[in-house]
mmCIF file with all atom_site columns, C-alpha atoms in Angstrom:
data_model
loop_
_atom_site.group_PDB
_atom_site.id
_atom_site.type_symbol
_atom_site.label_atom_id
_atom_site.label_alt_id
_atom_site.label_comp_id
_atom_site.label_asym_id
_atom_site.label_entity_id
_atom_site.label_seq_id
_atom_site.pdbx_PDB_ins_code
_atom_site.Cartn_x
_atom_site.Cartn_y
_atom_site.Cartn_z
_atom_site.occupancy
_atom_site.B_iso_or_equiv
_atom_site.pdbx_formal_charge
_atom_site.auth_seq_id
_atom_site.auth_comp_id
_atom_site.auth_asym_id
_atom_site.auth_atom_id
_atom_site.pdbx_PDB_model_num
ATOM 1   C CA . UNK R 1 1   ? -73.891 -10.538  140.004 1.00 42.00 ? 1   UNK R CA 1
ATOM 2   C CA . UNK R 1 2   ? -74.612 -12.131  136.657 1.00 41.00 ? 2   UNK R CA 1
ATOM 3   C CA . UNK R 1 3   ? -72.260 -9.743   134.909 1.00 44.00 ? 3   UNK R CA 1
ATOM 4   C CA . UNK R 1 4   ? -69.453 -10.570  137.307 1.00 45.00 ? 4   UNK R CA 1
ATOM 5   C CA . UNK R 1 5   ? -69.941 -14.286  136.753 1.00 46.00 ? 5   UNK R CA 1
ATOM 6   C CA . UNK R 1 6   ? -70.023 -13.931  132.969 1.00 46.00 ? 6   UNK R CA 1
ATOM 7   C CA . UNK R 1 7   ? -66.982 -11.630  133.060 1.00 47.00 ? 7   UNK R CA 1
ATOM 8   C CA . UNK R 1 8   ? -65.054 -14.171  135.125 1.00 51.00 ? 8   UNK R CA 1
ATOM 9   C CA . UNK R 1 9   ? -66.113 -16.912  132.718 1.00 53.00 ? 9   UNK R CA 1
ATOM 10  C CA . UNK R 1 10  ? -64.959 -14.832  129.737 1.00 52.00 ? 10  UNK R CA 1
ATOM 11  C CA . UNK R 1 11  ? -61.630 -14.216  131.440 1.00 55.00 ? 11  UNK R CA 1
ATOM 12  C CA . UNK R 1 12  ? -61.263 -17.931  132.099 1.00 58.00 ? 12  UNK R CA 1
ATOM 13  C CA . UNK R 1 13  ? -61.967 -18.723  128.434 1.00 60.00 ? 13  UNK R CA 1
ATOM 14  C CA . UNK R 1 14  ? -59.311 -16.247  127.289 1.00 62.00 ? 14  UNK R CA 1
ATOM 15  C CA . UNK R 1 15  ? -56.819 -17.671  129.783 1.00 62.00 ? 15  UNK R CA 1
ATOM 16  C CA . UNK R 1 16  ? -57.560 -21.193  128.565 1.00 59.00 ? 16  UNK R CA 1
ATOM 17  C CA . UNK R 1 17  ? -57.060 -20.064  124.962 1.00 61.00 ? 17  UNK R CA 1
ATOM 18  C CA . UNK R 1 18  ? -53.734 -18.481  125.856 1.00 60.00 ? 18  UNK R CA 1
ATOM 19  C CA . UNK R 1 19  ? -52.695 -21.655  127.669 1.00 64.00 ? 19  UNK R CA 1
ATOM 20  C CA . UNK R 1 20  ? -53.563 -23.787  124.638 1.00 64.00 ? 20  UNK R CA 1
ATOM 21  C CA . UNK R 1 21  ? -51.649 -21.533  122.261 1.00 65.00 ? 21  UNK R CA 1
ATOM 22  C CA . UNK R 1 22  ? -48.615 -21.424  124.546 1.00 65.00 ? 22  UNK R CA 1
ATOM 23  C CA . UNK R 1 23  ? -48.612 -25.220  124.840 1.00 66.00 ? 23  UNK R CA 1
ATOM 24  C CA . UNK R 1 24  ? -48.651 -25.448  121.034 1.00 71.00 ? 24  UNK R CA 1
ATOM 25  C CA . UNK R 1 25  ? -45.667 -23.121  120.840 1.00 71.00 ? 25  UNK R CA 1
ATOM 26  C CA . UNK R 1 26  ? -47.530 -20.148  119.378 1.00 70.00 ? 26  UNK R CA 1
ATOM 27  C CA . UNK R 1 27  ? -46.519 -16.798  120.787 1.00 72.00 ? 27  UNK R CA 1
ATOM 28  C CA . UNK R 1 28  ? -49.441 -14.425  120.374 1.00 67.00 ? 28  UNK R CA 1
ATOM 29  C CA . UNK R 1 29  ? -47.414 -11.246  120.895 1.00 71.00 ? 29  UNK R CA 1
ATOM 30  C CA . UNK R 1 30  ? -44.977 -12.153  118.117 1.00 76.00 ? 30  UNK R CA 1
ATOM 31  C CA . UNK R 1 31  ? -47.829 -13.065  115.787 1.00 72.00 ? 31  UNK R CA 1
ATOM 32  C CA . UNK R 1 32  ? -49.507 -9.710   116.423 1.00 68.00 ? 32  UNK R CA 1
ATOM 33  C CA . UNK R 1 33  ? -46.248 -7.865   115.757 1.00 70.00 ? 33  UNK R CA 1
ATOM 34  C CA . UNK R 1 34  ? -45.796 -9.741   112.483 1.00 71.00 ? 34  UNK R CA 1
ATOM 35  C CA . UNK R 1 35  ? -49.328 -8.965   111.386 1.00 68.00 ? 35  UNK R CA 1
ATOM 36  C CA . UNK R 1 36  ? -49.080 -5.262   112.111 1.00 64.00 ? 36  UNK R CA 1
ATOM 37  C CA . UNK R 1 37  ? -45.455 -4.877   110.964 1.00 66.00 ? 37  UNK R CA 1
ATOM 38  C CA . UNK R 1 38  ? -46.463 -3.786   107.453 1.00 58.00 ? 38  UNK R CA 1
ATOM 39  C CA . UNK R 1 39  ? -44.456 -4.210   104.251 1.00 55.00 ? 39  UNK R CA 1
ATOM 40  C CA . UNK R 1 40  ? -41.092 -3.343   105.834 1.00 53.00 ? 40  UNK R CA 1
ATOM 41  C CA . UNK R 1 41  ? -39.721 -6.750   105.027 1.00 52.00 ? 41  UNK R CA 1
ATOM 42  C CA . UNK R 1 42  ? -41.150 -9.371   102.721 1.00 53.00 ? 42  UNK R CA 1
ATOM 43  C CA . UNK R 1 43  ? -42.548 -12.149  104.800 1.00 53.00 ? 43  UNK R CA 1
ATOM 44  C CA . UNK R 1 44  ? -45.323 -14.662  104.302 1.00 57.00 ? 44  UNK R CA 1
ATOM 45  C CA . UNK R 1 45  ? -47.757 -12.721  106.481 1.00 52.00 ? 45  UNK R CA 1
ATOM 46  C CA . UNK R 1 46  ? -47.668 -9.584   104.326 1.00 59.00 ? 46  UNK R CA 1
ATOM 47  C CA . UNK R 1 47  ? -48.050 -11.679  101.168 1.00 63.00 ? 47  UNK R CA 1
ATOM 48  C CA . UNK R 1 48  ? -51.074 -13.390  102.663 1.00 62.00 ? 48  UNK R CA 1
ATOM 49  C CA . UNK R 1 49  ? -52.518 -10.010  103.609 1.00 59.00 ? 49  UNK R CA 1
ATOM 50  C CA . UNK R 1 50  ? -52.006 -8.790   100.027 1.00 57.00 ? 50  UNK R CA 1
ATOM 51  C CA . UNK R 1 51  ? -53.889 -11.817  98.717  1.00 60.00 ? 51  UNK R CA 1
ATOM 52  C CA . UNK R 1 52  ? -56.776 -11.099  101.081 1.00 57.00 ? 52  UNK R CA 1
ATOM 53  C CA . UNK R 1 53  ? -56.906 -7.474   99.955  1.00 51.00 ? 53  UNK R CA 1
ATOM 54  C CA . UNK R 1 54  ? -56.857 -8.529   96.292  1.00 52.00 ? 54  UNK R CA 1
ATOM 55  C CA . UNK R 1 55  ? -59.710 -10.953  96.922  1.00 55.00 ? 55  UNK R CA 1
ATOM 56  C CA . UNK R 1 56  ? -61.682 -8.188   98.606  1.00 54.00 ? 56  UNK R CA 1
ATOM 57  C CA . UNK R 1 57  ? -61.262 -5.939   95.566  1.00 59.00 ? 57  UNK R CA 1
ATOM 58  C CA . UNK R 1 58  ? -62.981 -8.490   93.329  1.00 71.00 ? 58  UNK R CA 1
ATOM 59  C CA . UNK R 1 59  ? -66.735 -8.124   93.451  1.00 75.00 ? 59  UNK R CA 1
ATOM 60  C CA . UNK R 1 60  ? -69.504 -10.487  92.513  1.00 76.00 ? 60  UNK R CA 1
ATOM 61  C CA . UNK R 1 61  ? -71.206 -8.087   90.119  1.00 79.00 ? 61  UNK R CA 1
ATOM 62  C CA . UNK R 1 62  ? -69.338 -6.185   87.436  1.00 82.00 ? 62  UNK R CA 1
ATOM 63  C CA . UNK R 1 63  ? -69.177 -2.548   88.423  1.00 81.00 ? 63  UNK R CA 1
ATOM 64  C CA . UNK R 1 64  ? -69.749 -1.106   84.913  1.00 85.00 ? 64  UNK R CA 1
ATOM 65  C CA . UNK R 1 65  ? -73.143 -2.689   84.192  1.00 88.00 ? 65  UNK R CA 1
ATOM 66  C CA . UNK R 1 66  ? -74.130 -2.293   87.844  1.00 86.00 ? 66  UNK R CA 1
ATOM 67  C CA . UNK R 1 67  ? -73.344 1.443    87.713  1.00 86.00 ? 67  UNK R CA 1
ATOM 68  C CA . UNK R 1 68  ? -75.337 1.841    84.484  1.00 90.00 ? 68  UNK R CA 1
ATOM 69  C CA . UNK R 1 69  ? -78.338 0.062    86.005  1.00 90.00 ? 69  UNK R CA 1
ATOM 70  C CA . UNK R 1 70  ? -78.131 2.192    89.148  1.00 89.00 ? 70  UNK R CA 1
ATOM 71  C CA . UNK R 1 71  ? -77.931 5.387    87.063  1.00 90.00 ? 71  UNK R CA 1
ATOM 72  C CA . UNK R 1 72  ? -81.115 4.328    85.237  1.00 92.00 ? 72  UNK R CA 1
ATOM 73  C CA . UNK R 1 73  ? -82.911 3.614    88.513  1.00 90.00 ? 73  UNK R CA 1
ATOM 74  C CA . UNK R 1 74  ? -81.647 6.895    90.017  1.00 90.00 ? 74  UNK R CA 1
ATOM 75  C CA . UNK R 1 75  ? -82.980 8.833    87.007  1.00 91.00 ? 75  UNK R CA 1
ATOM 76  C CA . UNK R 1 76  ? -86.432 7.233    87.408  1.00 92.00 ? 76  UNK R CA 1
ATOM 77  C CA . UNK R 1 77  ? -86.521 7.997    91.135  1.00 91.00 ? 77  UNK R CA 1
ATOM 78  C CA . UNK R 1 78  ? -85.078 11.507   90.871  1.00 90.00 ? 78  UNK R CA 1
ATOM 79  C CA . UNK R 1 79  ? -81.919 10.741   92.851  1.00 87.00 ? 79  UNK R CA 1
ATOM 80  C CA . UNK R 1 80  ? -78.907 12.784   91.769  1.00 87.00 ? 80  UNK R CA 1
ATOM 81  C CA . UNK R 1 81  ? -76.054 11.273   93.753  1.00 85.00 ? 81  UNK R CA 1
ATOM 82  C CA . UNK R 1 82  ? -75.235 7.860    95.174  1.00 84.00 ? 82  UNK R CA 1
ATOM 83  C CA . UNK R 1 83  ? -71.997 6.874    96.876  1.00 83.00 ? 83  UNK R CA 1
ATOM 84  C CA . UNK R 1 84  ? -69.666 4.238    95.461  1.00 76.00 ? 84  UNK R CA 1
ATOM 85  C CA . UNK R 1 85  ? -69.990 2.305    98.702  1.00 81.00 ? 85  UNK R CA 1
ATOM 86  C CA . UNK R 1 86  ? -73.610 1.593    97.903  1.00 85.00 ? 86  UNK R CA 1
ATOM 87  C CA . UNK R 1 87  ? -72.514 -0.174   94.692  1.00 85.00 ? 87  UNK R CA 1
ATOM 88  C CA . UNK R 1 88  ? -70.102 -2.297   96.701  1.00 83.00 ? 88  UNK R CA 1
ATOM 89  C CA . UNK R 1 89  ? -72.754 -3.063   99.324  1.00 85.00 ? 89  UNK R CA 1
ATOM 90  C CA . UNK R 1 90  ? -75.275 -3.960   96.649  1.00 88.00 ? 90  UNK R CA 1
ATOM 91  C CA . UNK R 1 91  ? -72.782 -6.345   95.049  1.00 86.00 ? 91  UNK R CA 1
ATOM 92  C CA . UNK R 1 92  ? -72.028 -7.954   98.402  1.00 85.00 ? 92  UNK R CA 1
ATOM 93  C CA . UNK R 1 93  ? -75.748 -8.260   99.198  1.00 89.00 ? 93  UNK R CA 1
ATOM 94  C CA . UNK R 1 94  ? -76.478 -9.959   95.877  1.00 89.00 ? 94  UNK R CA 1
ATOM 95  C CA . UNK R 1 95  ? -73.566 -12.335  96.423  1.00 89.00 ? 95  UNK R CA 1
ATOM 96  C CA . UNK R 1 96  ? -74.719 -13.238  99.931  1.00 90.00 ? 96  UNK R CA 1
ATOM 97  C CA . UNK R 1 97  ? -78.344 -13.680  98.834  1.00 93.00 ? 97  UNK R CA 1
ATOM 98  C CA . UNK R 1 98  ? -77.335 -16.005  95.999  1.00 92.00 ? 98  UNK R CA 1
ATOM 99  C CA . UNK R 1 99  ? -75.042 -17.908  98.354  1.00 90.00 ? 99  UNK R CA 1
ATOM 100 C CA . UNK R 1 100 ? -77.883 -18.507  100.824 1.00 92.00 ? 100 UNK R CA 1
ATOM 101 C CA . UNK R 1 101 ? -80.327 -19.444  98.057  1.00 94.00 ? 101 UNK R CA 1
ATOM 102 C CA . UNK R 1 102 ? -77.891 -21.956  96.565  1.00 93.00 ? 102 UNK R CA 1
ATOM 103 C CA . UNK R 1 103 ? -77.195 -23.360  100.028 1.00 91.00 ? 103 UNK R CA 1
ATOM 104 C CA . UNK R 1 104 ? -80.916 -23.823  100.596 1.00 91.00 ? 104 UNK R CA 1
ATOM 105 C CA . UNK R 1 105 ? -81.301 -25.462  97.189  1.00 90.00 ? 105 UNK R CA 1
ATOM 106 C CA . UNK R 1 106 ? -78.482 -27.870  97.986  1.00 87.00 ? 106 UNK R CA 1
ATOM 107 C CA . UNK R 1 107 ? -80.082 -28.687  101.343 1.00 85.00 ? 107 UNK R CA 1
ATOM 108 C CA . UNK R 1 108 ? -83.468 -29.256  99.715  1.00 84.00 ? 108 UNK R CA 1
ATOM 109 C CA . UNK R 1 109 ? -81.964 -31.377  96.947  1.00 81.00 ? 109 UNK R CA 1
ATOM 110 C CA . UNK R 1 110 ? -80.585 -33.736  99.582  1.00 78.00 ? 110 UNK R CA 1
ATOM 111 C CA . UNK R 1 111 ? -84.054 -34.296  101.000 1.00 76.00 ? 111 UNK R CA 1
ATOM 112 C CA . UNK R 1 112 ? -85.656 -37.135  99.150  1.00 65.00 ? 112 UNK R CA 1
ATOM 113 C CA . UNK R 1 113 ? -89.148 -36.366  97.966  1.00 63.00 ? 113 UNK R CA 1
ATOM 114 C CA . UNK R 1 114 ? -90.392 -38.915  95.463  1.00 59.00 ? 114 UNK R CA 1
ATOM 115 C CA . UNK R 1 115 ? -94.027 -38.294  94.782  1.00 60.00 ? 115 UNK R CA 1
ATOM 116 C CA . UNK R 1 116 ? -93.797 -40.123  91.476  1.00 59.00 ? 116 UNK R CA 1
ATOM 117 C CA . UNK R 1 117 ? -92.641 -43.279  93.196  1.00 60.00 ? 117 UNK R CA 1
ATOM 118 C CA . UNK R 1 118 ? -96.135 -43.830  94.602  1.00 63.00 ? 118 UNK R CA 1
ATOM 119 C CA . UNK R 1 119 ? -97.662 -43.813  91.141  1.00 65.00 ? 119 UNK R CA 1
ATOM 120 C CA . UNK R 1 120 ? -95.077 -46.240  89.737  1.00 68.00 ? 120 UNK R CA 1
ATOM 121 C CA . UNK R 1 121 ? -95.887 -49.847  90.541  1.00 72.00 ? 121 UNK R CA 1
ATOM 122 C CA . UNK R 1 122 ? -92.937 -52.129  90.999  1.00 71.00 ? 122 UNK R CA 1
ATOM 123 C CA . UNK R 1 123 ? -93.287 -55.796  90.160  1.00 75.00 ? 123 UNK R CA 1
ATOM 124 C CA . UNK R 1 124 ? -90.920 -58.065  92.037  1.00 74.00 ? 124 UNK R CA 1
ATOM 125 C CA . UNK R 1 125 ? -89.505 -60.778  89.815  1.00 79.00 ? 125 UNK R CA 1
ATOM 126 C CA . UNK R 1 126 ? -87.377 -62.433  92.457  1.00 82.00 ? 126 UNK R CA 1
ATOM 127 C CA . UNK R 1 127 ? -87.100 -61.842  96.142  1.00 85.00 ? 127 UNK R CA 1
ATOM 128 C CA . UNK R 1 128 ? -83.823 -63.247  97.395  1.00 89.00 ? 128 UNK R CA 1
ATOM 129 C CA . UNK R 1 129 ? -84.672 -62.638  101.042 1.00 89.00 ? 129 UNK R CA 1
ATOM 130 C CA . UNK R 1 130 ? -87.863 -64.690  100.833 1.00 90.00 ? 130 UNK R CA 1
ATOM 131 C CA . UNK R 1 131 ? -86.027 -67.451  98.977  1.00 91.00 ? 131 UNK R CA 1
ATOM 132 C CA . UNK R 1 132 ? -83.350 -67.633  101.675 1.00 93.00 ? 132 UNK R CA 1
ATOM 133 C CA . UNK R 1 133 ? -85.983 -67.696  104.427 1.00 94.00 ? 133 UNK R CA 1
ATOM 134 C CA . UNK R 1 134 ? -87.845 -70.508  102.640 1.00 94.00 ? 134 UNK R CA 1
ATOM 135 C CA . UNK R 1 135 ? -84.631 -72.523  102.246 1.00 95.00 ? 135 UNK R CA 1
ATOM 136 C CA . UNK R 1 136 ? -83.814 -72.059  105.935 1.00 96.00 ? 136 UNK R CA 1
ATOM 137 C CA . UNK R 1 137 ? -87.324 -73.151  106.876 1.00 96.00 ? 137 UNK R CA 1
ATOM 138 C CA . UNK R 1 138 ? -87.134 -76.335  104.792 1.00 96.00 ? 138 UNK R CA 1
ATOM 139 C CA . UNK R 1 139 ? -83.707 -77.235  106.177 1.00 96.00 ? 139 UNK R CA 1
ATOM 140 C CA . UNK R 1 140 ? -84.969 -76.744  109.731 1.00 96.00 ? 140 UNK R CA 1
ATOM 141 C CA . UNK R 1 141 ? -87.990 -78.953  109.003 1.00 97.00 ? 141 UNK R CA 1
ATOM 142 C CA . UNK R 1 142 ? -85.748 -81.641  107.511 1.00 96.00 ? 142 UNK R CA 1
ATOM 143 C CA . UNK R 1 143 ? -83.446 -81.434  110.515 1.00 96.00 ? 143 UNK R CA 1
ATOM 144 C CA . UNK R 1 144 ? -86.382 -81.803  112.908 1.00 96.00 ? 144 UNK R CA 1
ATOM 145 C CA . UNK R 1 145 ? -87.686 -84.819  110.939 1.00 96.00 ? 145 UNK R CA 1
ATOM 146 C CA . UNK R 1 146 ? -84.264 -86.473  111.108 1.00 96.00 ? 146 UNK R CA 1
ATOM 147 C CA . UNK R 1 147 ? -84.020 -85.856  114.831 1.00 96.00 ? 147 UNK R CA 1
ATOM 148 C CA . UNK R 1 148 ? -87.488 -87.298  115.457 1.00 95.00 ? 148 UNK R CA 1
ATOM 149 C CA . UNK R 1 149 ? -86.647 -90.384  113.351 1.00 95.00 ? 149 UNK R CA 1
ATOM 150 C CA . UNK R 1 150 ? -83.419 -90.887  115.268 1.00 95.00 ? 150 UNK R CA 1
ATOM 151 C CA . UNK R 1 151 ? -85.263 -90.579  118.576 1.00 94.00 ? 151 UNK R CA 1
ATOM 152 C CA . UNK R 1 152 ? -87.856 -93.131  117.410 1.00 94.00 ? 152 UNK R CA 1
ATOM 153 C CA . UNK R 1 153 ? -85.107 -95.501  116.278 1.00 93.00 ? 153 UNK R CA 1
ATOM 154 C CA . UNK R 1 154 ? -83.357 -95.167  119.637 1.00 92.00 ? 154 UNK R CA 1
ATOM 155 C CA . UNK R 1 155 ? -86.654 -95.831  121.464 1.00 91.00 ? 155 UNK R CA 1
ATOM 156 C CA . UNK R 1 156 ? -87.349 -98.874  119.320 1.00 91.00 ? 156 UNK R CA 1
ATOM 157 C CA . UNK R 1 157 ? -83.882 -100.241 119.977 1.00 89.00 ? 157 UNK R CA 1
ATOM 158 C CA . UNK R 1 158 ? -84.241 -99.581  123.681 1.00 88.00 ? 158 UNK R CA 1
ATOM 159 C CA . UNK R 1 159 ? -87.679 -101.282 123.800 1.00 88.00 ? 159 UNK R CA 1
ATOM 160 C CA . UNK R 1 160 ? -86.503 -104.316 121.871 1.00 86.00 ? 160 UNK R CA 1
ATOM 161 C CA . UNK R 1 161 ? -83.451 -104.714 124.065 1.00 81.00 ? 161 UNK R CA 1
ATOM 162 C CA . UNK R 1 162 ? -85.499 -104.682 127.276 1.00 71.00 ? 162 UNK R CA 1
#
């Protein structure tokens, strides 16, 4: 029963995707035909595919020094033959490992860890916030004094008039 429900859900997701693409004016069948058409005619899709293939041919490690290093390791281990795919895989693995390490270093560099800050003592020369609070306090006190004086004056006038 769970498989039927998940299958129906997957079908609904694909239908929704098709609906969204059709609303946007994208015809999936035509796009597939263009992608798999090949280099019969020069169009932007085949040029983009050529660029992707060229990017895939470039490897992170240089194949000459990598091959020499592998030959040295193979001689030490007694291995006579190694496929060229293993050189490609090794290059891709090194690239991915460095990518993840650099990503982790970037993430860690964004975390603020200042252990030295505790040892450094900071002397405040002027605190603007405290100065503003003190000024507000004095103005409020002056305002209250004025209001009390005015109330006393009004009482005195009222008492003298009665």
